[in-house]
Coordinates of C-alpha atoms and ligand atoms in Angstrom, one line a residue:
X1 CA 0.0 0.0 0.0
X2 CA 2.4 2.4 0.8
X3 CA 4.4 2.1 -2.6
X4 CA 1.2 2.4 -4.3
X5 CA 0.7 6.1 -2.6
X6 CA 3.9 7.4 -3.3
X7 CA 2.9 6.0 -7.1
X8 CA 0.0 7.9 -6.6
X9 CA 1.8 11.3 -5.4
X10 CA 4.5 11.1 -8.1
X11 CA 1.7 10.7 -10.5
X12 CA -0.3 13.7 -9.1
X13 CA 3.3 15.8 -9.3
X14 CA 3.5 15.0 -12.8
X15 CA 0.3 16.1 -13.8
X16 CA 1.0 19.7 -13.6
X17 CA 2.8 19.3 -16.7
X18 CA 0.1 17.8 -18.0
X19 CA -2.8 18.7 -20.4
X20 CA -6.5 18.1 -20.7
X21 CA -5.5 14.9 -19.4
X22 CA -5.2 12.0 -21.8
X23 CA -6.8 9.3 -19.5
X24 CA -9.9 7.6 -21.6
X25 CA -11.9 6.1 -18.8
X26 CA -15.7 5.3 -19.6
X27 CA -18.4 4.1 -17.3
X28 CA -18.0 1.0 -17.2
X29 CA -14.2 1.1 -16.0
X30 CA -15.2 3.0 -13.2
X31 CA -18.3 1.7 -11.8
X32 CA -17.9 -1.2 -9.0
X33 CA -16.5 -1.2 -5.5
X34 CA -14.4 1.7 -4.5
X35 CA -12.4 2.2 -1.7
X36 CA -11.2 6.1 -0.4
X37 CA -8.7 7.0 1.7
X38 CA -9.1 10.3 3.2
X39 CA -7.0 12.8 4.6
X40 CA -7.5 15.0 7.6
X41 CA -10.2 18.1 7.5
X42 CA -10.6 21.3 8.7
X43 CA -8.9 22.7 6.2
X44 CA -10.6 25.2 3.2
X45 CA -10.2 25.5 -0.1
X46 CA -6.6 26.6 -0.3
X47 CA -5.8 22.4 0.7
X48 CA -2.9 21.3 -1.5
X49 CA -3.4 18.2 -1.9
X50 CA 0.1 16.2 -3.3
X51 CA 1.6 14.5 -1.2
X52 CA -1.4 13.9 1.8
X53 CA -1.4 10.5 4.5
X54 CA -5.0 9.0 4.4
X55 CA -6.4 9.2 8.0
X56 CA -9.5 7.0 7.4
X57 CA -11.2 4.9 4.6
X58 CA -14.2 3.7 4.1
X59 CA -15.5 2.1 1.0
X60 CA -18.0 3.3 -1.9
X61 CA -20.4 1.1 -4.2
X62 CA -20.9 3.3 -7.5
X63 CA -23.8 1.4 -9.7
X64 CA -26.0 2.3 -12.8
X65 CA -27.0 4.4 -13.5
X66 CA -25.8 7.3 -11.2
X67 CA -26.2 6.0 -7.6
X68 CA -23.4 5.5 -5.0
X69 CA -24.0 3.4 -1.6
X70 CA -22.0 3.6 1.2
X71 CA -21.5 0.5 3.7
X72 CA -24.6 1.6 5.8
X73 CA -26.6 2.1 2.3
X74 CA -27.0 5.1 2.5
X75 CA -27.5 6.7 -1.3
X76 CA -25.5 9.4 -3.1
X77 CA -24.8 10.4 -6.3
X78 CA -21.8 10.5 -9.1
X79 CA -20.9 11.1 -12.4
X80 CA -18.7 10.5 -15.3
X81 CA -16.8 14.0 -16.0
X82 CA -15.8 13.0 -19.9
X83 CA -13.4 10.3 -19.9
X84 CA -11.6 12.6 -17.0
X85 CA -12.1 11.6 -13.6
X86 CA -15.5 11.2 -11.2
X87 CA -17.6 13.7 -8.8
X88 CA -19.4 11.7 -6.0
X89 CA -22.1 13.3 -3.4
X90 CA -22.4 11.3 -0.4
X91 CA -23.4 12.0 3.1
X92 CA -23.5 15.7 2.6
X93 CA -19.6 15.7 1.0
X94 CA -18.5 16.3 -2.5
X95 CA -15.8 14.4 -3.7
X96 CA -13.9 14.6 -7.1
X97 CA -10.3 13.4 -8.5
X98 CA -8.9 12.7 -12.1
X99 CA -8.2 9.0 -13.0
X100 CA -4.4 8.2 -13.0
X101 CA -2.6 7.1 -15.8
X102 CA 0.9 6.5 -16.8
X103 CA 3.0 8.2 -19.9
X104 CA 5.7 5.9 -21.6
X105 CA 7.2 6.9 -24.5
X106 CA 3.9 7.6 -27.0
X107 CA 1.7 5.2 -24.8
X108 CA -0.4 6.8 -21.9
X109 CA -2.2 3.8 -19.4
X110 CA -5.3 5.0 -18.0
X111 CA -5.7 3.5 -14.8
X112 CA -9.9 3.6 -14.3
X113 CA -9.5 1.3 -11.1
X114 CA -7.0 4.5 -9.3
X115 CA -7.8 8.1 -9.2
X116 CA -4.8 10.9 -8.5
X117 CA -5.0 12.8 -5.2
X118 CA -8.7 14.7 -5.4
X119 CA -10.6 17.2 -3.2
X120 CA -13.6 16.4 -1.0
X121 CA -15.4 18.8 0.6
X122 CA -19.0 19.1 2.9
X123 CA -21.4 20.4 0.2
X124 CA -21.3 24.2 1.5
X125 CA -17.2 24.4 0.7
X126 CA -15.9 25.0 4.7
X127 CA -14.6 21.7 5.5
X128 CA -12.3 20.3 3.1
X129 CA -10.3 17.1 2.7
X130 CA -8.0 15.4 0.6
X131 CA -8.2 11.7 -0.7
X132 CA -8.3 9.1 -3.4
X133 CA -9.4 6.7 -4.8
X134 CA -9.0 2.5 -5.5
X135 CA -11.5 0.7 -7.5
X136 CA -11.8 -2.9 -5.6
X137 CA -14.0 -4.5 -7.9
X138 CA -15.6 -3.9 -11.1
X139 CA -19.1 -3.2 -11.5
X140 CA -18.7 -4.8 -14.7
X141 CA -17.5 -8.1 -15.6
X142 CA -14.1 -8.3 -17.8
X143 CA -12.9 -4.5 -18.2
X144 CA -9.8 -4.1 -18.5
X145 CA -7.7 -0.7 -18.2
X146 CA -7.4 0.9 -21.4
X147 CA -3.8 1.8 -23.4
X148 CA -4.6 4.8 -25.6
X149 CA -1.7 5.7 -28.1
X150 CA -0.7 9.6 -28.0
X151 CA -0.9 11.1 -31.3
X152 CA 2.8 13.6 -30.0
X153 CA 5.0 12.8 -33.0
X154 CA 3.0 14.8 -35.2
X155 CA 4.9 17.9 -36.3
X156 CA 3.2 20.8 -34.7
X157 CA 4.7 23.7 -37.0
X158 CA 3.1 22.3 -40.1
X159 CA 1.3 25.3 -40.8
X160 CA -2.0 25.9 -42.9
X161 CA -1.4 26.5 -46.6
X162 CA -3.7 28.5 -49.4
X163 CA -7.1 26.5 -48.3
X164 CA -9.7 28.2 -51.3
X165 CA -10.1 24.8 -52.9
X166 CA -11.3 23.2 -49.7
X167 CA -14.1 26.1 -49.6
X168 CA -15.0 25.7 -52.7
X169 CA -15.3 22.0 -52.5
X170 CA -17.9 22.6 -49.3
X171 CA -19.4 25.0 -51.0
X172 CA -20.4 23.1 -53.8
X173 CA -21.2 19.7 -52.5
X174 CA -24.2 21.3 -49.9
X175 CA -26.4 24.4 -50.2
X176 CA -27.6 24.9 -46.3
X177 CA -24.6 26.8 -45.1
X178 CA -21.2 28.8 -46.5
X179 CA -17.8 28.4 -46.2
X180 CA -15.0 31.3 -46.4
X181 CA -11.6 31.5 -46.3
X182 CA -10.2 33.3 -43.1
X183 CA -7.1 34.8 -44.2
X184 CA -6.6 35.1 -40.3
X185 CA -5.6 31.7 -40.1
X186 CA -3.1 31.0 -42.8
X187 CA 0.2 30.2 -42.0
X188 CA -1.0 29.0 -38.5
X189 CA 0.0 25.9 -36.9
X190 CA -1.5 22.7 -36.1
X191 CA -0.5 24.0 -32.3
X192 CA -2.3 27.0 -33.0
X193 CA -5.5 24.7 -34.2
X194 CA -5.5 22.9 -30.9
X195 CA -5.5 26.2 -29.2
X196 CA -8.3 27.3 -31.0
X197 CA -10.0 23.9 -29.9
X198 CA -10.3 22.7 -25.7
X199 CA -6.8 20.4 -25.9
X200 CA -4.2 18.9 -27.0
X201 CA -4.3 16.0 -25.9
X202 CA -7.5 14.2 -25.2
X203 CA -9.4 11.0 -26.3
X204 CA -12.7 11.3 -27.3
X205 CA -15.3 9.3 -25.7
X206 CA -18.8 10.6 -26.0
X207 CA -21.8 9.2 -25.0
X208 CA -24.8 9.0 -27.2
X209 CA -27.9 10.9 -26.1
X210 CA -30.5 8.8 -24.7
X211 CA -34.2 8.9 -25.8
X212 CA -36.5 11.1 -25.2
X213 CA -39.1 10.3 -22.5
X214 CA -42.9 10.7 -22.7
X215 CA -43.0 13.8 -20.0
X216 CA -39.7 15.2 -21.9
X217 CA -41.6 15.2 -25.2
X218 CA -45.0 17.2 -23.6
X219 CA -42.9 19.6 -22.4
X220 CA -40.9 20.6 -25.6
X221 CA -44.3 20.4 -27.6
X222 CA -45.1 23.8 -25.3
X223 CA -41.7 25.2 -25.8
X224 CA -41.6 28.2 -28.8
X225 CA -40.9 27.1 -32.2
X226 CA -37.9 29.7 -32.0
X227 CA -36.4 30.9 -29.7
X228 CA -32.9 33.4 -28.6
X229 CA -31.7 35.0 -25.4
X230 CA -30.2 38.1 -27.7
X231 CA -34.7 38.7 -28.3
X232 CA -36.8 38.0 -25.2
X233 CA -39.5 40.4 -26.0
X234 CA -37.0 42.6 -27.3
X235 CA -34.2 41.9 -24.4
X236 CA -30.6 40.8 -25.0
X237 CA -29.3 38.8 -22.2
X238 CA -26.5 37.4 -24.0
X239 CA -22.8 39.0 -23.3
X240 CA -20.5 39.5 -26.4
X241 CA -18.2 37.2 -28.2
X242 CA -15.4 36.1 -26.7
X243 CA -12.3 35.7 -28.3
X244 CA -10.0 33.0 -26.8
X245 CA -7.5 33.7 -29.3
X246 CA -4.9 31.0 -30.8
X247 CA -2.4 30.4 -28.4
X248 CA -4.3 29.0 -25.4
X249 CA -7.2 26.1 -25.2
X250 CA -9.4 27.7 -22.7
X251 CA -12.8 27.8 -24.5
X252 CA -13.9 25.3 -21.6
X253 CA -13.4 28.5 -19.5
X254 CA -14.7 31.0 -21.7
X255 CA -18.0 29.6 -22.3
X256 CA -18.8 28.5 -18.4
X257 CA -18.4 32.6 -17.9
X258 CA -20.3 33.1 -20.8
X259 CA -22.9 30.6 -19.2
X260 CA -22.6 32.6 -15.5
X261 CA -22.7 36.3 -17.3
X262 CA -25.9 35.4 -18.9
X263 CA -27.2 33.9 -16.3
X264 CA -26.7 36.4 -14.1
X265 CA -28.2 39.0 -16.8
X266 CA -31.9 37.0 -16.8
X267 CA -31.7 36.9 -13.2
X268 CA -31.5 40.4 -12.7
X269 CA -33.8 41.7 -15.0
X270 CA -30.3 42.9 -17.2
X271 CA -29.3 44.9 -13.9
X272 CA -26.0 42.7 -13.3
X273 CA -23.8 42.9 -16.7
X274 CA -20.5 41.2 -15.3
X275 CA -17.8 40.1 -17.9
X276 CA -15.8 37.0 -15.7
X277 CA -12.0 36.3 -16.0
X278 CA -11.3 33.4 -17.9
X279 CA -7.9 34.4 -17.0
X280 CA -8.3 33.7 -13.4
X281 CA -9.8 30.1 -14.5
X282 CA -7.1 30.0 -16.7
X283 CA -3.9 30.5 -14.0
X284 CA -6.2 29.7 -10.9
X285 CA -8.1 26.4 -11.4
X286 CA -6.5 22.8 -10.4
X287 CA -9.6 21.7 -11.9
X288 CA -8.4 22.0 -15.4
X289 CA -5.2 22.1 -17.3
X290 CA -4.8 26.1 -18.1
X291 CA -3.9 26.2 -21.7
X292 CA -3.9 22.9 -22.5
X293 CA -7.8 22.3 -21.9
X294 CA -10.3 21.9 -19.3
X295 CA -14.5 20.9 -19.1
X296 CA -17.3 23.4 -18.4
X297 CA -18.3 21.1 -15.6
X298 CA -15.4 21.2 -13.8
X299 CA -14.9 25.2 -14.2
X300 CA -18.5 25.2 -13.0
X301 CA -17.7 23.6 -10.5
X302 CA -14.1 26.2 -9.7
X303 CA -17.2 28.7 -9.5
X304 CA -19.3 26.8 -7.1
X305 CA -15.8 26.0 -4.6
X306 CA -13.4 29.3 -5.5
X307 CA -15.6 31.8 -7.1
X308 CA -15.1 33.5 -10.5
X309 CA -13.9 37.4 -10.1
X310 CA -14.2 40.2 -12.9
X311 CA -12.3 40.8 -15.6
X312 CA -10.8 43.6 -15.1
X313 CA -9.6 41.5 -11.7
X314 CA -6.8 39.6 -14.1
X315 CA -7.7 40.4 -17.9
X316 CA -7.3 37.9 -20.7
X317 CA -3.7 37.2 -22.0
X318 CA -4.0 33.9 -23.0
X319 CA -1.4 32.6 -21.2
X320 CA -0.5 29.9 -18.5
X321 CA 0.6 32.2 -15.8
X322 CA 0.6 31.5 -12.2
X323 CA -2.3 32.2 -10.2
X324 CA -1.8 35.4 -8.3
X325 CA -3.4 37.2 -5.2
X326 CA -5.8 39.8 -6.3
X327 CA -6.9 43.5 -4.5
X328 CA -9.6 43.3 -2.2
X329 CA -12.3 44.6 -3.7
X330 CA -11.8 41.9 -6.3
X331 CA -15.1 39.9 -5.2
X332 CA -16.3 36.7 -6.2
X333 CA -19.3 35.4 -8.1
X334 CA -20.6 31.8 -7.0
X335 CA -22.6 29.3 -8.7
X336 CA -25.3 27.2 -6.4
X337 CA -25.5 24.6 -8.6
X338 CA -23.5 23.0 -12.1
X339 CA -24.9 19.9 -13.7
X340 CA -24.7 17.6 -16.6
X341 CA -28.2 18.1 -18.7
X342 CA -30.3 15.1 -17.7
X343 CA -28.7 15.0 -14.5
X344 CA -25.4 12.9 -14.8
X345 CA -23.0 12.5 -17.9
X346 CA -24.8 10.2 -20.2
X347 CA -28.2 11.7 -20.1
X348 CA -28.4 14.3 -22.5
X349 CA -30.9 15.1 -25.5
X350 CA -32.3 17.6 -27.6
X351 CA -35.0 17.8 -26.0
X352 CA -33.8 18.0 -22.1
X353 CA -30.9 20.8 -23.7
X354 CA -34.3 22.8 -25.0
X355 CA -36.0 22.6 -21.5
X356 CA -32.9 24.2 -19.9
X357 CA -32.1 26.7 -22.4
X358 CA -35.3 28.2 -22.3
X359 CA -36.1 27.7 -18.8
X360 CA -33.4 29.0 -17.4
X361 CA -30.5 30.4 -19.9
X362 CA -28.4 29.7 -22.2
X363 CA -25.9 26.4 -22.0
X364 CA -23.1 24.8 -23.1
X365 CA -22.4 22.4 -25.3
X366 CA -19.5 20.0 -27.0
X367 CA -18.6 19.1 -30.3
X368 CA -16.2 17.7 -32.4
X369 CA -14.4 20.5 -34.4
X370 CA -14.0 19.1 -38.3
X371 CA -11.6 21.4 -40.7
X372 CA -14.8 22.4 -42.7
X373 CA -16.6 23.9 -39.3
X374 CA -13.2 26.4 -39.2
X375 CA -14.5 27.8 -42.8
X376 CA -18.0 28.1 -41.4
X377 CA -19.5 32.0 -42.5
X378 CA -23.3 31.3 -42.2
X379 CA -26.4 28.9 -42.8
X380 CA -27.0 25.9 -40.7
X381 CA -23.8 23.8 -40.1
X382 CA -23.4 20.3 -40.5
X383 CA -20.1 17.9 -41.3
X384 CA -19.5 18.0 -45.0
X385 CA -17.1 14.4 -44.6
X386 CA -14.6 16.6 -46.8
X387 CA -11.1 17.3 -44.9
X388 CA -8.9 19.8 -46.4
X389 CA -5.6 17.1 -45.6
X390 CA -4.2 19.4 -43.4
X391 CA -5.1 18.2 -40.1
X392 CA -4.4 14.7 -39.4
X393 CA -5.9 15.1 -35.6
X394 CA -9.0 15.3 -38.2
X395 CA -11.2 16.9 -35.1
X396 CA -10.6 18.0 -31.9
X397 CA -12.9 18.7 -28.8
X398 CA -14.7 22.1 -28.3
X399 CA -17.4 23.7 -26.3
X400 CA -19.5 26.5 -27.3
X401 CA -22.4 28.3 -26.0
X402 CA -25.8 27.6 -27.1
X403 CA -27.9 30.7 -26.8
X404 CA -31.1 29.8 -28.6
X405 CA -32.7 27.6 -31.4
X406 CA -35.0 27.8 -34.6
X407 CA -36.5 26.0 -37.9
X408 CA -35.4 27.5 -41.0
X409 CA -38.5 29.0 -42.7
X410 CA -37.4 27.5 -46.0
X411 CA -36.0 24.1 -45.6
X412 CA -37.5 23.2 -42.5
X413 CA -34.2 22.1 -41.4
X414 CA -34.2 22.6 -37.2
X415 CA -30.8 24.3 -35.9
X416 CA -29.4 25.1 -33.1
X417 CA -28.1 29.1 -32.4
X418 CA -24.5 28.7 -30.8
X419 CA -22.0 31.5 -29.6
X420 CA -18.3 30.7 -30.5
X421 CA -15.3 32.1 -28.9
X422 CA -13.2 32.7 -31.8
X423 CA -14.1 36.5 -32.1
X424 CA -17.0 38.6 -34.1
X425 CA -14.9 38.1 -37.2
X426 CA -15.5 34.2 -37.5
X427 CA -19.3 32.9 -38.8
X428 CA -22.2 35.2 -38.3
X429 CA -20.4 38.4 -36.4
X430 CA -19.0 35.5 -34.0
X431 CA -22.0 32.7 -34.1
X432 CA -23.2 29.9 -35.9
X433 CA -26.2 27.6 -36.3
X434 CA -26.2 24.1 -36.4
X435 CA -28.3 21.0 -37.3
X436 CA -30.6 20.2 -34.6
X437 CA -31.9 17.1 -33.7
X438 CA -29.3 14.4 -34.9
X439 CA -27.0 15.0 -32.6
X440 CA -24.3 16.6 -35.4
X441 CA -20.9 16.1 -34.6
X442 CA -21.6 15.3 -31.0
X443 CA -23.7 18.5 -30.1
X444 CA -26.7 16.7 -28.0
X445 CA -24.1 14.6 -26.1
X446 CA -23.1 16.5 -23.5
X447 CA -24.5 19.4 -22.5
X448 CA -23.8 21.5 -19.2
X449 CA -25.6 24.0 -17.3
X450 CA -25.5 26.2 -13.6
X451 CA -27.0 28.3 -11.4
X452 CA -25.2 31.6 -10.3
X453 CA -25.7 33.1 -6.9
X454 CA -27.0 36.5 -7.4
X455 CA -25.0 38.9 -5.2
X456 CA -25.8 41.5 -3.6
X457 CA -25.3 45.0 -4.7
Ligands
LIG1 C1 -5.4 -1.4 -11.5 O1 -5.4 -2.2 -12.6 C2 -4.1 -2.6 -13.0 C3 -4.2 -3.4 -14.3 O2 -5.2 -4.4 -14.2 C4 -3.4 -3.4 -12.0 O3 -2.1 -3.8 -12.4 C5 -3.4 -2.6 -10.7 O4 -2.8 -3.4 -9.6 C6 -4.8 -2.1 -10.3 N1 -4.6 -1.2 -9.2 C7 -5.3 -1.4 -8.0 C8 -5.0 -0.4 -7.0 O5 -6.0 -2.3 -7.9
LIG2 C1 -11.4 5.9 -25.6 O1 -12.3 5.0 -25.0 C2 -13.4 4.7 -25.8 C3 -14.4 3.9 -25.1 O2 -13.8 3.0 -24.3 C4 -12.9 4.0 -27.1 O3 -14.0 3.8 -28.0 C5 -11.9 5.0 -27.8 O4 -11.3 4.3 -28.9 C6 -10.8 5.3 -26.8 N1 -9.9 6.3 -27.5 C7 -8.7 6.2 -27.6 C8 -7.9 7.2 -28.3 O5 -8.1 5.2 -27.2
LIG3 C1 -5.4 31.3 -52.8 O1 -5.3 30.7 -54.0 C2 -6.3 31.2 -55.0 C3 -6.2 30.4 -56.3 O2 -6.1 29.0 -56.0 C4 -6.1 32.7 -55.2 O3 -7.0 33.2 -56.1 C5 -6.1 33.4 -53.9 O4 -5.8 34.7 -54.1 C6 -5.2 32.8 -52.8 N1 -5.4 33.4 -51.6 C7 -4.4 33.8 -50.7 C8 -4.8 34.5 -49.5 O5 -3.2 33.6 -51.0
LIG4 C1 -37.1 44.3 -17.0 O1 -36.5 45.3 -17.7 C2 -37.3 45.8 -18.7 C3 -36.4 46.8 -19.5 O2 -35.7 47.7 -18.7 C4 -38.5 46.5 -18.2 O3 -39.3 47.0 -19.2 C5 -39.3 45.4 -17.4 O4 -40.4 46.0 -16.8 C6 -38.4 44.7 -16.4 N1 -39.1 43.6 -15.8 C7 -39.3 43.4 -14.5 C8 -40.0 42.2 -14.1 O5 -38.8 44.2 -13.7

């Protein structure tokens, strides 16, 4: 045991140089018989965790589809967060840690059955704790850890040629939206394409949205036909485009403040127009990877546990810089509550994403980022299958905001009305629509969504 936890620490050192982690650990890998060894409490949430003894341990039972039991059976919660790591609510704590895994050479081990060193917390953020992690059992009979193969030897400064035969080829082979060349991005490099994108470094493993059920379908058939937070009886609650720029992967933090800011806009009537730091998230949060990548859940969640500040607290740079200590009057804005749409990762559809845009603001949502969806200037999106040759990633993992939806008077075609963070001078003065309904390139996956705390004045 006590070679395993100084595994476990080295692992956890290593992983600040680490990205948007490349574990690749799916539900089944993870479910079963857990057992966690905590460290002491009474500490907040300025806890570093490497390097922590385990006080006590008790052990966990995580099952299908969502539900944890303790020893006494008593019933919590957990969830998948991407192929990342696990949150678990138990017995009024919070606990969450990434999955371990091992780097030799090109070959990264996820290790589902062992999680780094995590935080736990009771669920109002004053007591917190340190532990991690060891699956005992599976829940599932005959999974075995998973190898992924790092795709690092690809040469990162190939840069992006002349690409006006690639728009004209996706302009000819489909008539329901337009492609342009963005002069912006020639001679940038396949680095500079990650950075555009959530990571480097990560494996894809979406789920597939599950079916609609009977009370889900009554309640879209009452939502508006159309619908966007920039026109609620002639109201804009929707902040303006981001730009995350093309040297740092943070659109994971870009849209969760874009999420918060307009959140915080319908809750107030439009009284309370904060812009958030993505910066802070950026340098500040141990819950994602700076630069390199990150989830809106888990920068949801930095809002629930640290608190997001303004912008003008530590403006965007774009940069992984250390987290520094800001002026006093540099408050914080919370959230009450972050959570996958449907309830845990896995649950999502088109119709649950509906009920929560409209019900309570807009939300976020992931795709897979194909070379044509870069040439994207306006109509409603979907994956030509044509790749320019450039990019031999092919796609990559993105977020964007979803701010509203529609059916387009002509073709009928349903869409979805999404807020990029690539500036006003990408797509339709900085958004896009996209086919709604067949879960294009991932969109009705995985969908996220909060609750700020309103503050007071
Ligand atoms: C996790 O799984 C790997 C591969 O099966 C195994 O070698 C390792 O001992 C397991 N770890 C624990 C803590 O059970
Ligand atoms: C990640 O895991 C999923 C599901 O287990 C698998 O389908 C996928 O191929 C894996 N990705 C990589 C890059 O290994
Ligand atoms: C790209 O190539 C086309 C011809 O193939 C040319 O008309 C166009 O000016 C070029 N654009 C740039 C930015 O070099
Ligand atoms: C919200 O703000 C609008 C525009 O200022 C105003 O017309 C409306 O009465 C307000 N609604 C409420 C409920 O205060």
């Amino acid at each position: 045991m006590a070679a395993g936890l100084v595994t476990l620490v080295m692992l956890f050192a290593l992983r600040a140089a680490w990205a948007d982690t490349p574990a690749n650990c799916s539900w089944s890998q993870v479910a079963g018989l857990w057992e966690f060894h905590v460290g002491a409490g009474g500490s907040d949430n300025r806890l570093k965790c490497s390097g922590f003894s385990p006080v006590e341990m008790f052990q966990l039972t995580l099952q299908f589809p969502d539900v944890v039991l303790d020893e006494d059976g008593n019933k919590g919660f957990w969830t998948m967060i991407y192929n990342q790591g696990f949150e678990v609510v138990i017995n009024q704590r919070k606990y969450f840690a990434f999955s371990s895994f091992m780097k030799e050479g090109n070959v990264v081990t996820s290790f589902c059955n062992t999680t780094f060193a995590g935080w736990s917390h009771d669920l109002f953020g004053r007591d917190w704790s340190c532990y991690y992690g060891i699956r005992l059992k599976p829940g599932v009979p005959d999974v075995e850890p998973v190898t992924t193969r790092l795709v690092q030897t690809i040469d990162q400064k190939r840069t992006l040629r002349n690409d006006s035969d690639f728009v004209k080829a996706i302009n000819s082979v489909q008539r329901s939206w337009k492609a342009v060349t963005y002069p912006k991005y020639h001679g940038m490099d396949l680095s500079n394409m990650a950075s555009m994108v959530g990571g480097h470094f990560s494996a894809q493993n979406y789920p597939l949205p599950v079916a609609m059920d009977e009370s889900t379908r009554i309640a879209v058939s009452h939502l508006p036909k159309e619908f966007d937070w920039r026109n609620v009886n002639g109201q804009n609650f929707v902040p303006d485009v981001k730009d995350q720029g093309n040297v740092c992967g943070s659109c994971y933090a870009q849209v969760t403040a874009a999420v918060l800011e307009s959140r915080l806009r319908i809750m107030t009537n439009n009284t309370l127009k904060t812009t958030m730091s993505t910066q802070d998230v950026v340098s500040c949060s141990q819950y994602s990877q700076a630069c390199l990548g990150g989830f809106p859940y888990l920068t949801a969640k930095y809002a629930q546990d640290f608190g997001m500040v303004e912008e003008r607290c530590n403006p965007y740079h774009g940069y992984s810089t250390p987290c520094k200590p800001y002026h006093a009057d540099c408050r914080r804005y919370y959230a009450e509550d972050y959570h996958y749409i449907g309830g845990y990762y896995g649950a999502c559809n088109e119709g649950l994403m509906m009920l929560e845009l409209v019900n309570n603001g807009p939300i976020t949502a992931a795709l897979d980022v194909f070379d044509d969806f870069r040439h994207y200037k306006s109509g409603i999106y979907h994956h030509t299958g044509l790749q320019n040759g450039w990019n031999p990633f092919q796609f990559t993992d993105h977020v964007t905001t979803f701010i509203g939806y529609g059916v387009d008077a002509t073709s009928g075609e349903k869409y979805w009305i999404g807020q990029n963070t690539w500036g006003t001078d990408w797509g339709d003065l900085g958004y896009f629509k996209i086919r709604r309904g067949t879960n294009e390139v991932h969109i009705e996956s995985i969908g996220v969504a909060m609750t700020p705390i309103v503050p007071n004045p």
